[in-house]
Coordinates of C-alpha atoms in Angstrom, one line a residue:
X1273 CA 17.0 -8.5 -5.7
X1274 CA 17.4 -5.4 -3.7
X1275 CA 15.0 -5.3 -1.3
X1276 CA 14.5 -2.3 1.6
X1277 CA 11.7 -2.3 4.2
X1278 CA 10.5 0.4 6.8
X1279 CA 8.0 -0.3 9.7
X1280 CA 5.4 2.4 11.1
X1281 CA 3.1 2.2 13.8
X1282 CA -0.5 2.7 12.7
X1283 CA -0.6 6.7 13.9
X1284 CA -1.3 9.3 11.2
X1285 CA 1.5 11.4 12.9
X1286 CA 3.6 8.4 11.3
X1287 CA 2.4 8.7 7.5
X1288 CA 4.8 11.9 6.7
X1289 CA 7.6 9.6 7.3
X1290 CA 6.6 6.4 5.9
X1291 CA 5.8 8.8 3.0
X1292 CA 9.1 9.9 2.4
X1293 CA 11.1 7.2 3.3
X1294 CA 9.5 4.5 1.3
X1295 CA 10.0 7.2 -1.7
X1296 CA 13.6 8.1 -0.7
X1297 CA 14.2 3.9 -0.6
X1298 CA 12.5 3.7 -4.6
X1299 CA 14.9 6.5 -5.4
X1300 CA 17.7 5.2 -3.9
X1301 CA 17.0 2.0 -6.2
X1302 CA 17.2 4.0 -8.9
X1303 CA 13.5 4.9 -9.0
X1304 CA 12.8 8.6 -11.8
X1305 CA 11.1 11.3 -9.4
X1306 CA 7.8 10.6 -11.0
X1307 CA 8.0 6.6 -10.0
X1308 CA 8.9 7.8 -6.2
X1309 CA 5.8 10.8 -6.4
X1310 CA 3.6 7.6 -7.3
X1311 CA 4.9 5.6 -4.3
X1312 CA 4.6 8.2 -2.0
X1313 CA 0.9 8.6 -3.6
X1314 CA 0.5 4.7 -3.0
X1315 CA 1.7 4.7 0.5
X1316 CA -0.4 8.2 1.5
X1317 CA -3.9 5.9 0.0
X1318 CA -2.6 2.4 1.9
X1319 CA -1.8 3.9 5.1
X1320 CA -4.8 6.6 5.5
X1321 CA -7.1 3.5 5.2
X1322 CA -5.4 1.2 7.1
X1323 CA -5.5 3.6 10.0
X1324 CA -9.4 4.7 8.9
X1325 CA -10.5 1.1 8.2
X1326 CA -8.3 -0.3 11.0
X1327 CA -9.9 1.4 14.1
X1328 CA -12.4 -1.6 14.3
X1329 CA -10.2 -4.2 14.5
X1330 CA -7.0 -2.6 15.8
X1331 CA -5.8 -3.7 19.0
X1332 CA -1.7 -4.1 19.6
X1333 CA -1.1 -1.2 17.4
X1334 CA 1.3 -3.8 15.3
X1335 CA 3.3 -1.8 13.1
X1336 CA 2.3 -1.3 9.0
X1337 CA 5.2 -2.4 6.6
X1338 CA 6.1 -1.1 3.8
X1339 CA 9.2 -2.4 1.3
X1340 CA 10.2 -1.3 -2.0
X1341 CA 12.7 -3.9 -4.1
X1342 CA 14.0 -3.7 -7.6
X1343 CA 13.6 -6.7 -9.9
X1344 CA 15.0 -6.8 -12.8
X1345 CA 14.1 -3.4 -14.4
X1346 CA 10.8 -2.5 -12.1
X1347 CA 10.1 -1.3 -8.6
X1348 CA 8.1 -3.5 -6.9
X1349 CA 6.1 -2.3 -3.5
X1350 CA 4.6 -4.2 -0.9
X1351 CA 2.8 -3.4 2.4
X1352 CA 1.1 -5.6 5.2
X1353 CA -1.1 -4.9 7.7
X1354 CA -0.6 -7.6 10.5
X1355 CA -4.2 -7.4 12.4
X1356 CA -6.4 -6.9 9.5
X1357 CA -8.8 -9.8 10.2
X1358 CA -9.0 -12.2 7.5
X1359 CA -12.2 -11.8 6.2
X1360 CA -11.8 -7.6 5.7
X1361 CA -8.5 -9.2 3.5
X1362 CA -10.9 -11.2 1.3
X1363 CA -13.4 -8.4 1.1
X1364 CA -10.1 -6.1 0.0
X1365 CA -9.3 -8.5 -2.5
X1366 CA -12.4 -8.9 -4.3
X1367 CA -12.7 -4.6 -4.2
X1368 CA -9.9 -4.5 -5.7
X1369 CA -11.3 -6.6 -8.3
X1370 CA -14.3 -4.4 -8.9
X1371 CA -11.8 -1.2 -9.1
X1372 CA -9.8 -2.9 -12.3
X1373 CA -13.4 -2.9 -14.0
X1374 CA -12.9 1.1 -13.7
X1375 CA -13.9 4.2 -11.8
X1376 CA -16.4 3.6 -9.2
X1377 CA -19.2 5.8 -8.5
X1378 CA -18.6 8.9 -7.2
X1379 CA -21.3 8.8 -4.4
X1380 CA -19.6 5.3 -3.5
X1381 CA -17.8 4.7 0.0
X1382 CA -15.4 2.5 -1.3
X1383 CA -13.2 1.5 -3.9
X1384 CA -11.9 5.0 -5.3
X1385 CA -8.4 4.7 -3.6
X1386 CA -8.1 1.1 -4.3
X1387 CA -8.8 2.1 -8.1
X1388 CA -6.3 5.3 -7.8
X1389 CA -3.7 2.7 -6.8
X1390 CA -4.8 0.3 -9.3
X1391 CA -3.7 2.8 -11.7
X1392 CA -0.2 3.2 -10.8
X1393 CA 0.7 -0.3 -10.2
X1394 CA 0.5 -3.4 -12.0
X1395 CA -0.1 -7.2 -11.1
X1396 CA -1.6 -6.4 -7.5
X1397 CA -1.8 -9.3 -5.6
X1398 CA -3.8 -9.3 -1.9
X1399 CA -3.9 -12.0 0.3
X1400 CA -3.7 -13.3 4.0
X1401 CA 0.2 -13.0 5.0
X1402 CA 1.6 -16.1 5.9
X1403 CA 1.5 -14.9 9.9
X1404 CA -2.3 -13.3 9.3
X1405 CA -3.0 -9.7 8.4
X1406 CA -3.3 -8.1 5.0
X1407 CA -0.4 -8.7 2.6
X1408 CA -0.3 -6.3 -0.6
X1409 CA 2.3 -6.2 -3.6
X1410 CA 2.1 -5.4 -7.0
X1411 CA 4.9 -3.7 -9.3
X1412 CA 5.1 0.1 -10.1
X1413 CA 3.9 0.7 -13.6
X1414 CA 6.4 2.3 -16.3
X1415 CA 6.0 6.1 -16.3

């Protein structure tokens, strides 16, 4: 498995470059430009809400992770957030539930970037990383 990571500190002036480089690393695996667009999509939604979402609990400015790694034949992208709060991890989880069951409302605060993402990956997996903090990963779906 081929695995490559980048860290970010949690400033939108950052997300142009975790943007590109998380999408230069899927193509650099061997990732078609559309794959890479839908990373770079993916990364844009997780980071603009973990700096929104994050300004209530953010403290030390940790930085957000992003990796890419091939297995087998598919890309597979994971992110953490290392001072989401464990309870806002459980809440993203069971969203991200709701969003599989389809579009939410349009008048709805929540859930529409967790569905956009749902779309372009597959087997999405949240959960508490092992040292706290929001843990993320799921595989890239085929184009």
């Amino acid at each position: 498995m081929t695995r490559h990571a980048g860290q970010y500190p949690p400033d939108v002036a950052e997300l142009r470059r975790a943007r590109v480089e998380t999408s230069e690393r899927a193509a650099q695996l061997g990732a078609v430009p559309e794959v890479c667009d839908a990373v770079a999509l993916i990364v844009d939604e997780l980071f603009n809400n973990a700096i929104e979402h994050g300004q209530g609990y953010r403290r030390s400015r940790a930085a957000l992770v992003f990796a890419v790694a091939l297995r087998g034949d598919r890309l597979h992208l994971e992110f953490e957030d290392p001072e989401m709060p464990e309870g806002q991890v459980r809440d993203l989880a069971q969203a991200l539930g709701e969003a599989a069951n389809g579009m939410p409302a349009l008048d709805s605060e929540r859930g529409r970037g967790l569905f956009l993402i749902s779309i372009y990956m597959e087997e999405l997996r949240v959960a508490v990383a092992p040292g706290g903090g929001l843990q993320l990963q799921g595989r890239l779906a085929k184009p």
